[in-house]
Short mmCIF file of C-alpha atoms in Angstrom, two decimals:
data_model
loop_
_atom_site.label_atom_id
_atom_site.label_comp_id
_atom_site.label_asym_id
_atom_site.label_seq_id
_atom_site.Cartn_x
_atom_site.Cartn_y
_atom_site.Cartn_z
CA MET A 252 17.70 7.45 -24.72
CA ARG A 253 17.02 4.17 -22.77
CA ASN A 254 17.87 3.55 -19.37
CA LEU A 255 18.65 -0.14 -18.51
CA LYS A 256 19.08 -2.27 -15.51
CA LEU A 257 21.43 -5.25 -15.56
CA THR A 258 21.81 -7.82 -12.63
CA LEU A 259 25.24 -9.42 -12.47
CA SER A 260 27.36 -12.23 -10.97
CA TYR A 261 31.08 -12.37 -10.64
CA ASP A 262 33.93 -14.17 -9.37
CA GLY A 263 35.99 -11.44 -7.63
CA THR A 264 39.00 -13.57 -7.27
CA ASP A 265 41.01 -12.20 -10.46
CA PHE A 266 39.46 -8.53 -10.32
CA PHE A 267 41.00 -5.53 -8.54
CA GLY A 268 37.38 -4.66 -7.38
CA TRP A 269 34.41 -2.95 -9.21
CA GLN A 270 35.61 0.37 -10.10
CA THR A 271 37.87 1.01 -13.25
CA GLN A 272 41.53 1.83 -12.08
CA PRO A 273 44.09 2.24 -14.87
CA GLY A 274 46.37 -0.60 -15.17
CA PHE A 275 44.12 -3.08 -13.25
CA ARG A 276 41.58 -5.60 -14.43
CA THR A 277 38.18 -4.41 -12.95
CA VAL A 278 34.55 -5.60 -13.17
CA GLN A 279 33.29 -2.23 -14.46
CA GLU A 280 35.98 -1.83 -17.19
CA THR A 281 35.17 -5.42 -18.33
CA LEU A 282 31.54 -4.85 -18.51
CA GLU A 283 31.97 -1.45 -20.19
CA THR A 284 34.02 -3.10 -22.96
CA ALA A 285 31.40 -5.80 -23.55
CA LEU A 286 28.64 -2.99 -23.55
CA ALA A 287 30.68 -0.93 -26.06
CA ALA A 288 30.94 -4.11 -28.26
CA LEU A 289 27.38 -4.61 -28.34
CA THR A 290 26.04 -1.06 -28.55
CA GLY A 291 28.93 0.56 -30.44
CA GLU A 292 28.62 3.22 -27.77
CA ARG A 293 30.97 4.30 -24.85
CA VAL A 294 28.73 3.47 -22.02
CA HIS A 295 29.18 4.06 -18.27
CA ALA A 296 28.11 1.08 -16.05
CA ASN A 297 26.58 2.92 -12.58
CA ALA A 298 26.64 0.18 -9.83
CA SER A 299 24.67 -0.32 -6.70
CA GLY A 300 28.19 -0.16 -4.99
CA ARG A 301 31.68 -0.85 -5.39
CA THR A 302 32.85 -4.23 -4.26
CA ASP A 303 36.59 -4.56 -3.28
CA THR A 304 39.45 -6.71 -4.60
CA GLY A 305 38.42 -10.33 -4.33
CA VAL A 306 34.90 -9.76 -3.27
CA HIS A 307 32.21 -11.77 -5.25
CA ALA A 308 28.83 -10.89 -6.42
CA VAL A 309 25.79 -12.93 -6.95
CA GLY A 310 23.38 -10.01 -7.50
CA GLN A 311 25.14 -6.82 -8.32
CA VAL A 312 22.74 -4.42 -10.23
CA ILE A 313 23.82 -1.72 -12.45
CA ASN A 314 22.06 0.70 -14.87
CA PHE A 315 23.35 2.43 -18.11
CA TYR A 316 21.91 4.66 -20.86
CA THR A 317 22.08 3.62 -24.40
CA THR A 318 20.35 4.71 -27.80
CA SER A 319 20.69 0.74 -28.84
CA SER A 320 17.57 -0.62 -30.33
CA HIS A 321 18.26 -4.32 -29.28
CA SER A 322 15.37 -6.02 -27.51
CA ILE A 323 15.86 -6.21 -23.77
CA ASP A 324 15.96 -9.84 -23.77
CA VAL A 325 19.00 -9.68 -26.15
CA PHE A 326 21.31 -7.98 -23.75
CA PRO A 327 22.09 -10.97 -21.19
CA ARG A 328 22.83 -13.58 -24.14
CA ALA A 329 24.64 -10.98 -26.38
CA LEU A 330 26.70 -9.55 -23.46
CA ASN A 331 27.67 -12.84 -22.05
CA ALA A 332 29.06 -13.87 -25.39
CA HIS A 333 31.52 -10.84 -25.15
CA LEU A 334 32.08 -11.34 -21.32
CA PRO A 335 34.96 -13.34 -19.81
CA PRO A 336 33.39 -16.58 -17.91
CA ASP A 337 33.98 -14.99 -14.33
CA VAL A 338 31.37 -12.52 -15.04
CA VAL A 339 27.61 -13.26 -16.21
CA VAL A 340 24.84 -11.15 -16.81
CA ARG A 341 21.77 -12.70 -15.27
CA GLU A 342 18.98 -10.42 -15.77
CA SER A 343 18.06 -7.40 -17.65
CA ALA A 344 15.09 -4.87 -17.57
CA GLU A 345 14.05 -1.47 -19.14
CA MET A 346 13.82 1.32 -16.52
CA PRO A 347 12.46 4.80 -16.11
CA GLN A 348 14.86 7.56 -17.02
CA SER A 349 15.18 8.66 -13.28
CA PHE A 350 16.28 5.01 -12.16
CA ASP A 351 19.81 5.19 -10.50
CA ALA A 352 21.14 1.62 -9.30
CA ASN A 353 23.27 3.36 -6.68
CA ARG A 354 21.03 6.09 -5.29
CA ASP A 355 17.81 4.20 -5.53
CA ALA A 356 19.00 1.04 -3.55
CA LYS A 357 17.21 0.60 -0.28
CA ARG A 358 19.01 -2.27 1.26
CA LYS A 359 21.98 -4.54 0.44
CA LEU A 360 22.42 -8.18 1.56
CA TYR A 361 25.99 -9.40 1.97
CA ARG A 362 27.01 -12.71 3.03
CA TYR A 363 30.24 -13.87 4.57
CA VAL A 364 31.06 -17.68 4.12
CA ILE A 365 33.20 -19.77 6.28
CA HIS A 366 34.44 -23.39 5.97
CA ASN A 367 34.85 -24.54 9.44
CA GLY A 368 36.21 -28.28 9.12
CA SER A 369 39.57 -29.72 10.16
CA THR A 370 40.64 -30.31 6.27
CA PRO A 371 40.63 -27.18 4.03
CA ASP A 372 38.61 -27.67 0.85
CA PRO A 373 41.24 -26.89 -2.05
CA PHE A 374 38.32 -26.43 -4.62
CA LEU A 375 36.49 -23.89 -2.67
CA ARG A 376 39.33 -21.78 -1.16
CA ARG A 377 38.50 -18.76 -3.58
CA TYR A 378 35.08 -18.68 -2.27
CA CYS A 379 35.12 -19.07 1.54
CA HIS A 380 37.53 -18.04 4.49
CA GLN A 381 38.77 -21.35 5.86
CA SER A 382 39.14 -21.50 9.44
CA ARG A 383 40.59 -24.60 11.38
CA HIS A 384 39.64 -23.24 14.63
CA ALA A 385 36.35 -24.68 16.11
CA LEU A 386 33.84 -21.91 16.09
CA ASP A 387 30.90 -21.65 18.10
CA ALA A 388 28.16 -20.25 15.64
CA PRO A 389 25.31 -19.93 18.04
CA ALA A 390 27.65 -17.68 20.25
CA MET A 391 28.48 -15.78 17.12
CA GLY A 392 24.74 -15.29 16.39
CA ARG A 393 23.87 -14.08 19.82
CA ALA A 394 26.81 -11.81 19.99
CA ALA A 395 25.61 -10.20 16.51
CA GLU A 396 22.13 -9.50 17.81
CA CYS A 397 23.38 -5.97 19.18
CA LEU A 398 24.13 -4.83 15.68
CA HIS A 399 20.60 -5.06 14.55
CA GLY A 400 18.95 -1.69 14.27
CA ARG A 401 20.65 2.13 13.57
CA HIS A 402 23.92 2.65 15.19
CA ASP A 403 27.38 4.41 14.35
CA PHE A 404 29.48 1.59 12.91
CA ARG A 405 32.65 3.50 12.92
CA SER A 406 34.33 0.67 14.89
CA PHE A 407 33.85 -1.71 11.83
CA GLU A 408 35.06 0.98 9.36
CA THR A 409 38.56 0.66 7.95
CA ASP A 410 40.48 3.96 7.91
CA TRP A 411 37.45 6.02 9.49
CA PRO A 412 36.08 8.34 8.31
CA ASN A 413 35.49 7.34 4.52
CA ARG A 414 31.83 8.66 4.51
CA LEU A 415 30.21 11.79 5.57
CA SER A 416 28.52 9.60 8.36
CA SER A 417 29.22 6.22 9.69
CA VAL A 418 25.63 5.63 11.00
CA ARG A 419 23.78 2.82 9.22
CA THR A 420 20.84 0.70 10.02
CA ILE A 421 21.23 -3.16 9.94
CA THR A 422 17.69 -4.52 9.14
CA HIS A 423 18.74 -8.36 9.39
CA VAL A 424 21.89 -10.02 10.87
CA ALA A 425 22.19 -13.76 11.50
CA VAL A 426 24.82 -16.40 11.67
CA ASN A 427 23.81 -19.96 10.49
CA ARG A 428 25.57 -23.29 10.55
CA LEU A 429 25.21 -26.49 8.37
CA GLY A 430 28.00 -28.98 8.85
CA ASP A 431 31.29 -27.59 8.35
CA TRP A 432 29.75 -24.31 6.83
CA ILE A 433 29.01 -21.13 8.65
CA TRP A 434 27.69 -18.14 6.78
CA LEU A 435 27.00 -14.45 8.43
CA ASP A 436 24.30 -12.52 6.66
CA VAL A 437 24.11 -8.69 6.97
CA GLU A 438 21.46 -6.50 5.32
CA ALA A 439 21.55 -2.85 5.76
CA ASP A 440 20.71 0.34 4.03
CA GLY A 441 24.29 0.86 3.46
CA PHE A 442 27.89 -0.21 4.27
CA LEU A 443 31.12 1.33 5.37
CA TYR A 444 34.57 0.53 3.72
CA ASN A 445 35.16 -3.41 5.18
CA MET A 446 32.31 -3.32 7.35
CA VAL A 447 31.10 -6.80 6.93
CA ARG A 448 34.51 -8.22 6.95
CA ALA A 449 35.22 -6.25 10.15
CA ILE A 450 32.12 -7.69 11.64
CA ALA A 451 33.12 -11.17 10.61
CA GLY A 452 36.44 -11.04 12.16
CA THR A 453 34.99 -9.70 15.29
CA LEU A 454 32.46 -12.53 15.48
CA MET A 455 35.13 -15.14 14.55
CA ASN A 456 36.99 -13.90 17.92
CA VAL A 457 33.83 -14.78 19.88
CA GLY A 458 33.35 -17.97 18.09
CA ARG A 459 36.89 -19.11 18.91
CA GLY A 460 36.25 -18.15 22.53
CA TYR A 461 38.71 -15.43 22.61
CA TRP A 462 36.19 -12.90 23.31
CA HIS A 463 32.80 -13.21 25.34
CA GLU A 464 29.54 -12.52 23.62
CA GLY A 465 28.95 -9.25 25.04
CA LYS A 466 32.47 -7.96 23.65
CA VAL A 467 30.62 -7.03 20.36
CA ALA A 468 28.28 -4.53 22.04
CA GLU A 469 31.41 -3.01 23.73
CA VAL A 470 33.25 -2.73 20.32
CA LEU A 471 30.26 -1.07 18.92
CA GLU A 472 30.04 1.44 21.84
CA ALA A 473 33.54 2.04 21.73
CA GLY A 474 33.59 3.88 18.41
CA ASP A 475 37.27 2.65 17.55
CA ARG A 476 38.32 0.19 14.85
CA ARG A 477 41.13 -0.77 17.11
CA GLU A 478 38.58 -2.44 19.49
CA ALA A 479 37.24 -4.70 16.96
CA GLY A 480 38.60 -7.86 15.59
CA PRO A 481 40.69 -8.37 12.31
CA THR A 482 39.30 -7.68 8.83
CA ALA A 483 38.35 -11.28 7.45
CA PRO A 484 39.62 -11.94 4.16
CA ALA A 485 37.83 -11.11 0.89
CA ASN A 486 37.47 -14.20 -0.72
CA GLY A 487 34.34 -15.28 1.95
CA LEU A 488 32.40 -12.06 0.96
CA PHE A 489 29.41 -12.17 -1.58
CA LEU A 490 27.16 -9.38 -2.35
CA MET A 491 23.93 -11.38 -2.53
CA ARG A 492 21.06 -8.84 -3.54
CA VAL A 493 20.21 -5.33 -3.78
CA SER A 494 16.60 -4.22 -2.95
CA TYR A 495 14.96 -1.26 -4.44
CA ASP A 496 11.34 -1.47 -2.51
#
């Protein structure tokens, strides 16, 4: 039995999230169908984490067990021949039997993308949140600094509690701007339900001038989701990479 690792990219627009759900099109079911066609086996794709409806991935990681004798280099090419155009296998690797894409993940980096121009871009609307309100990206970045480190992030978790603990460690958080584009990067050892989207919505309230920069620290301290900003739309969120070192 072999344990294989795949790195995927997918456009989450037309998927009902990662996890298989009866009656809905999901990334997991789509990938497992392609794996079955290639290997002739019923395969379980174990992901680094579940992405929600409409959320995209540049570097989702999964592992699965198979008795297939196909060369490891064959898997991306052969699977892509079976997959629809909104899912692509980018890389494949042979892993030790003990490797688990979910449990062994050390950090994940999510990026939230905002188009902040006066005229919306109809061709990119599926891949960004379009805000016509002028946003102060430097103010958003300064406000986000308090999120760095180990904290209880329940103020940014939808329907708390969803996990045994809402304590997480953010190792990197930054807001950048280039022209009409703003992106928020958050890397952490784990994420709560809608955590990045809630952070993005909160920071946009600062960017619009609705809230002062210190409000984010107050929200974090409050431990109450009602104190934070709105949950930003899913179409702007990307899982960029998963780190295992």
